[in-house]
Amino acid sequence: MSAQNVEIDSYLLPVVEVVEETHDALTVALEVPAGLEEAFAYRPGQFLTIAVPSDSHELAARCYSLSSSPHDGGPLRVTVKRTAEGYASNWIADNLRPGHALRVLPPAGIFSPKDLDADLLLFAGGSGVTPMMSITRTALAEGTGRIVVFYANRDERSVIFAKEFAELAAAHPDRLLVVHWLESVQGLPTQDQLKAFAAPYTTYDAFCCGPAPFMKAVSLALRELDFPRERRHQEKFVSLAGNPFGDGFSVDTAEYEVGAGDGDGA
């Protein structure tokens, strides 16, 4: 997509809610204005690209997976986890509040099941659970397949969507199995342990999102089990080159637009 087209296709969305998920993760709900429903129609597992004001001369554009389900309607929800060196994630956590607005690009990405009736094996590490929540919610509501989630975290307080997964598993005991793996208790999952976990589910479509070492271990484990390439999916976010919102969109514009929805004009 050219810079000119991206600039035309970016939109300002009001922030309607900010929800604290854990001590270091939050969910931002964005309202889709009337008339933009088609532009923001999305598939489970897709992401939004968000413009964040930067303390440098360059705009901070970051991609965040949607944790909401297109089945539910309502606001778009992205879940953001603070990282020690992450400028954008810390800015969002420290500054964003209802009444603000964010400029975003329409949903994008191919990390989405082609068939919601398929059996799904979902591997999530840390904040990599965000697209998995969207996939799980949508597949349970619209599909018929079974879903197995392997969710790895540092410790119990780091588990995002713990309550939501428990409620979904209780509501769909015949279709959803969620297994939590805590580094504080079990150590980091090894390739052999991941292989043993996945072995009963070799006919499932596998999806993986999380830290690079975790995704590599999952990928190698699935290859050892002879998962065909077309049934192995990974979500990888790379650093964006330049300004995907176009040359006409600047840091100053981003700073102004974030507060554009404030009632007091701040």
Coordinates of C-alpha atoms in Angstrom, one line a residue:
M1 CA 0.0 0.0 0.0
S2 CA 1.4 3.4 -1.0
A3 CA 2.0 6.2 1.5
Q4 CA -0.7 8.2 -0.2
N5 CA -3.3 5.5 0.1
V6 CA -2.4 4.9 3.7
E7 CA -2.9 8.6 4.5
I8 CA -6.3 8.6 2.9
D9 CA -7.3 5.4 4.7
S10 CA -6.4 6.4 8.3
Y11 CA -9.2 7.5 10.7
L12 CA -9.6 9.1 14.1
L13 CA -11.4 6.9 16.6
P14 CA -12.7 8.0 20.0
V15 CA -11.5 6.1 23.1
V16 CA -14.6 5.0 25.0
E17 CA -13.0 2.9 27.7
V18 CA -9.6 1.9 29.2
V19 CA -9.7 -1.4 31.2
E20 CA -6.8 -2.5 33.5
E21 CA -6.3 -6.2 32.8
T22 CA -3.2 -6.9 34.9
H23 CA -0.6 -4.8 36.7
D24 CA 1.1 -4.2 33.3
A25 CA -1.6 -4.7 30.7
L26 CA -4.7 -2.8 29.7
T27 CA -7.4 -2.9 27.0
V28 CA -8.3 0.2 25.0
A29 CA -11.8 0.3 23.5
L30 CA -12.2 2.4 20.4
E31 CA -15.6 3.5 19.0
V32 CA -16.2 3.1 15.2
P33 CA -18.0 6.3 14.1
A34 CA -21.2 5.9 12.0
G35 CA -20.4 5.3 8.3
L36 CA -17.1 3.6 9.0
E37 CA -18.4 0.1 9.8
E38 CA -17.3 -1.3 6.5
A39 CA -13.8 0.2 6.8
F40 CA -13.4 -1.4 10.2
A41 CA -14.9 -4.8 9.6
Y42 CA -12.3 -7.4 10.7
R43 CA -11.5 -11.0 11.0
P44 CA -10.5 -12.6 14.4
G45 CA -6.7 -12.4 14.8
Q46 CA -6.2 -9.1 12.8
F47 CA -4.5 -6.0 14.2
L48 CA -4.8 -2.2 14.2
T49 CA -1.9 0.2 13.5
I50 CA -2.0 3.1 15.9
A51 CA -0.3 6.5 15.8
V52 CA 1.2 7.5 19.1
P53 CA 2.8 10.9 19.8
S54 CA 6.6 10.6 20.3
D55 CA 9.2 12.5 22.2
S56 CA 11.4 12.4 19.2
H57 CA 10.9 13.9 15.7
E58 CA 9.4 10.7 14.4
L59 CA 5.8 9.4 14.8
A60 CA 5.6 6.2 16.8
A61 CA 3.3 3.8 14.8
R62 CA 2.6 0.5 16.5
C63 CA 0.6 -2.6 15.7
Y64 CA -1.7 -4.1 18.3
S65 CA -3.9 -7.2 17.9
L66 CA -7.6 -6.9 18.4
S67 CA -8.8 -8.8 21.4
S68 CA -12.5 -8.1 20.7
S69 CA -14.6 -10.4 18.5
P70 CA -16.3 -9.2 15.3
H71 CA -19.2 -11.4 16.4
D72 CA -19.9 -9.2 19.5
G73 CA -20.2 -5.9 17.6
G74 CA -19.5 -2.9 19.8
P75 CA -16.1 -1.1 20.2
L76 CA -12.9 -2.3 18.8
R77 CA -10.6 -3.5 21.6
V78 CA -6.8 -3.7 21.6
T79 CA -4.9 -5.0 24.5
V80 CA -1.5 -3.5 25.3
K81 CA 1.2 -4.7 27.7
R82 CA 3.9 -2.5 29.0
T83 CA 7.5 -3.4 28.0
A84 CA 10.5 -2.0 29.7
E85 CA 11.9 -0.3 26.6
G86 CA 8.5 0.1 24.8
Y87 CA 7.8 3.8 24.3
A88 CA 4.4 3.4 22.8
S89 CA 3.1 0.8 25.3
N90 CA 4.2 3.0 28.2
W91 CA 2.8 6.2 26.6
I92 CA -0.6 4.5 26.1
A93 CA -0.7 3.1 29.7
D94 CA 0.4 6.4 31.3
N95 CA -1.6 8.9 29.2
L96 CA -4.6 7.4 27.4
R97 CA -8.1 7.8 28.9
P98 CA -11.7 7.9 27.8
G99 CA -12.5 11.1 25.8
H100 CA -9.2 10.9 24.0
A101 CA -9.0 9.8 20.3
L102 CA -6.4 7.8 18.3
R103 CA -5.6 7.8 14.7
V104 CA -5.5 4.3 13.3
L105 CA -5.3 2.4 10.1
P106 CA -8.1 -0.2 9.2
P107 CA -7.7 -3.8 10.5
A108 CA -5.0 -5.8 8.7
G109 CA -3.2 -9.1 8.9
I110 CA -3.6 -12.7 7.9
F111 CA -3.3 -14.4 11.3
S112 CA -6.9 -15.7 11.2
P113 CA -8.5 -19.1 10.8
K114 CA -9.8 -19.7 7.3
D115 CA -12.5 -22.0 8.7
L116 CA -14.1 -21.3 12.1
D117 CA -15.5 -24.8 12.2
A118 CA -11.9 -26.3 12.2
D119 CA -10.3 -27.6 15.4
L120 CA -7.8 -25.1 16.7
L121 CA -4.6 -25.4 18.7
L122 CA -3.6 -22.0 20.0
F123 CA -0.2 -21.3 21.6
A124 CA 0.1 -17.9 23.4
G125 CA 3.0 -16.4 25.3
G126 CA 2.3 -13.3 27.5
S127 CA 0.6 -10.5 25.5
G128 CA 0.5 -12.9 22.5
V129 CA -2.8 -14.0 23.9
T130 CA -4.5 -10.9 22.4
P131 CA -5.3 -12.3 19.0
M132 CA -6.0 -15.7 20.6
M133 CA -8.8 -14.2 22.7
S134 CA -10.4 -12.8 19.5
I135 CA -10.1 -16.1 17.7
T136 CA -11.4 -18.1 20.7
R137 CA -14.4 -15.8 21.2
T138 CA -15.3 -15.8 17.5
A139 CA -14.8 -19.5 16.9
L140 CA -16.9 -20.5 20.0
A141 CA -19.7 -18.1 18.8
E142 CA -19.7 -18.9 15.1
G143 CA -17.9 -22.2 14.6
T144 CA -18.3 -25.8 15.7
G145 CA -14.8 -27.0 16.2
R146 CA -12.8 -27.8 19.4
I147 CA -10.3 -25.3 20.7
V148 CA -7.2 -26.0 22.9
V149 CA -5.3 -23.0 24.3
F150 CA -1.7 -23.3 25.7
Y151 CA -1.1 -20.1 27.5
A152 CA 2.4 -19.4 29.0
N153 CA 3.1 -16.5 31.4
R154 CA 5.8 -15.5 33.9
D155 CA 3.5 -15.9 36.9
E156 CA -0.1 -15.9 38.0
R157 CA -0.5 -12.1 38.2
S158 CA 0.7 -11.8 34.6
V159 CA -2.2 -13.8 33.1
I160 CA -4.3 -11.6 30.9
F161 CA -7.9 -12.6 30.4
A162 CA -7.8 -15.2 33.2
K163 CA -11.4 -14.6 34.2
E164 CA -12.6 -14.5 30.6
F165 CA -10.9 -17.8 29.7
A166 CA -12.3 -19.4 32.8
E167 CA -15.8 -18.2 32.0
L168 CA -15.6 -19.4 28.4
A169 CA -14.2 -22.8 29.4
A170 CA -17.1 -23.2 31.9
A171 CA -19.7 -22.2 29.3
H172 CA -18.2 -24.5 26.6
P173 CA -16.7 -27.5 28.5
D174 CA -17.1 -29.8 25.5
R175 CA -15.3 -27.4 23.1
L176 CA -12.7 -25.3 25.0
L177 CA -9.7 -26.5 27.0
V178 CA -7.4 -23.8 28.4
V179 CA -4.0 -24.9 29.9
H180 CA -2.0 -22.3 31.9
W181 CA 1.8 -22.7 32.0
L182 CA 3.6 -20.5 34.7
E183 CA 7.3 -20.0 34.4
S184 CA 7.4 -19.3 38.2
V185 CA 6.1 -22.8 38.8
Q186 CA 7.1 -24.9 35.9
G187 CA 10.0 -23.0 34.3
L188 CA 10.1 -22.1 30.7
P189 CA 8.3 -24.6 28.4
T190 CA 10.8 -26.6 26.5
Q191 CA 10.5 -27.8 22.9
D192 CA 10.1 -31.4 24.1
Q193 CA 7.3 -30.3 26.5
L194 CA 5.5 -28.4 23.8
K195 CA 5.8 -31.4 21.5
A196 CA 4.3 -33.7 24.1
F197 CA 1.5 -31.2 24.7
A198 CA 0.7 -30.9 21.0
A199 CA 1.0 -34.6 20.1
P200 CA -2.8 -35.4 20.7
Y201 CA -3.8 -32.5 18.4
T202 CA -1.9 -33.2 15.2
T203 CA -5.1 -32.8 13.1
Y204 CA -5.8 -29.3 14.5
D205 CA -4.9 -26.0 12.9
A206 CA -2.1 -24.4 15.0
F207 CA -1.6 -20.7 15.7
C208 CA 1.2 -19.2 17.8
C209 CA 1.9 -15.7 19.1
G210 CA 4.3 -14.6 21.8
P211 CA 8.0 -13.9 22.4
A212 CA 10.4 -15.0 19.7
P213 CA 12.0 -17.9 21.7
F214 CA 8.6 -19.2 22.6
M215 CA 7.4 -19.1 19.0
K216 CA 10.6 -20.8 17.8
A217 CA 10.2 -23.6 20.3
V218 CA 6.5 -24.1 19.3
S219 CA 7.4 -24.1 15.6
L220 CA 10.1 -26.7 16.0
A221 CA 7.9 -28.8 18.1
L222 CA 5.1 -28.8 15.5
R223 CA 7.6 -29.6 12.7
E224 CA 8.8 -32.6 14.7
L225 CA 5.2 -33.7 14.8
D226 CA 4.9 -33.3 11.0
F227 CA 2.3 -30.6 11.2
P228 CA 1.9 -29.5 7.5
R229 CA 3.0 -25.9 6.8
E230 CA -0.5 -24.9 5.8
R231 CA -1.7 -25.7 9.3
R232 CA 1.1 -23.8 11.2
H233 CA 0.6 -20.1 11.7
Q234 CA 2.7 -17.5 13.5
E235 CA 2.0 -13.8 14.2
K236 CA 5.2 -11.7 13.9
F237 CA 5.2 -7.9 14.4
V238 CA 8.2 -6.1 12.9
S239 CA 9.3 -2.5 13.3
L240 CA 7.6 -0.2 10.9
A241 CA 9.8 1.7 8.5
G242 CA 9.0 5.4 8.2
N243 CA 5.6 6.8 8.8
P244 CA 2.8 4.5 7.6
F245 CA 0.2 7.3 8.0
G246 CA 1.8 9.4 5.2
D247 CA 4.1 12.4 5.1
G248 CA 1.2 14.7 5.8
F249 CA 0.8 13.3 9.3
S250 CA 3.3 14.5 11.9
V251 CA 4.1 14.2 15.6
D252 CA 2.4 17.5 16.3
T253 CA -0.7 16.3 14.5
A254 CA -0.8 13.1 16.6
E255 CA -0.4 15.1 19.9
Y256 CA -3.3 17.4 18.9
E257 CA -5.6 14.6 17.7
V258 CA -5.1 12.5 20.8
G259 CA -6.9 15.1 22.8
A260 CA -9.4 16.0 20.1
G261 CA -12.2 14.1 21.8
D262 CA -11.8 15.8 25.2
G263 CA -14.8 17.7 26.3
D264 CA -12.6 20.5 27.7
G265 CA -10.5 20.7 24.6
A266 CA -7.3 19.8 26.4

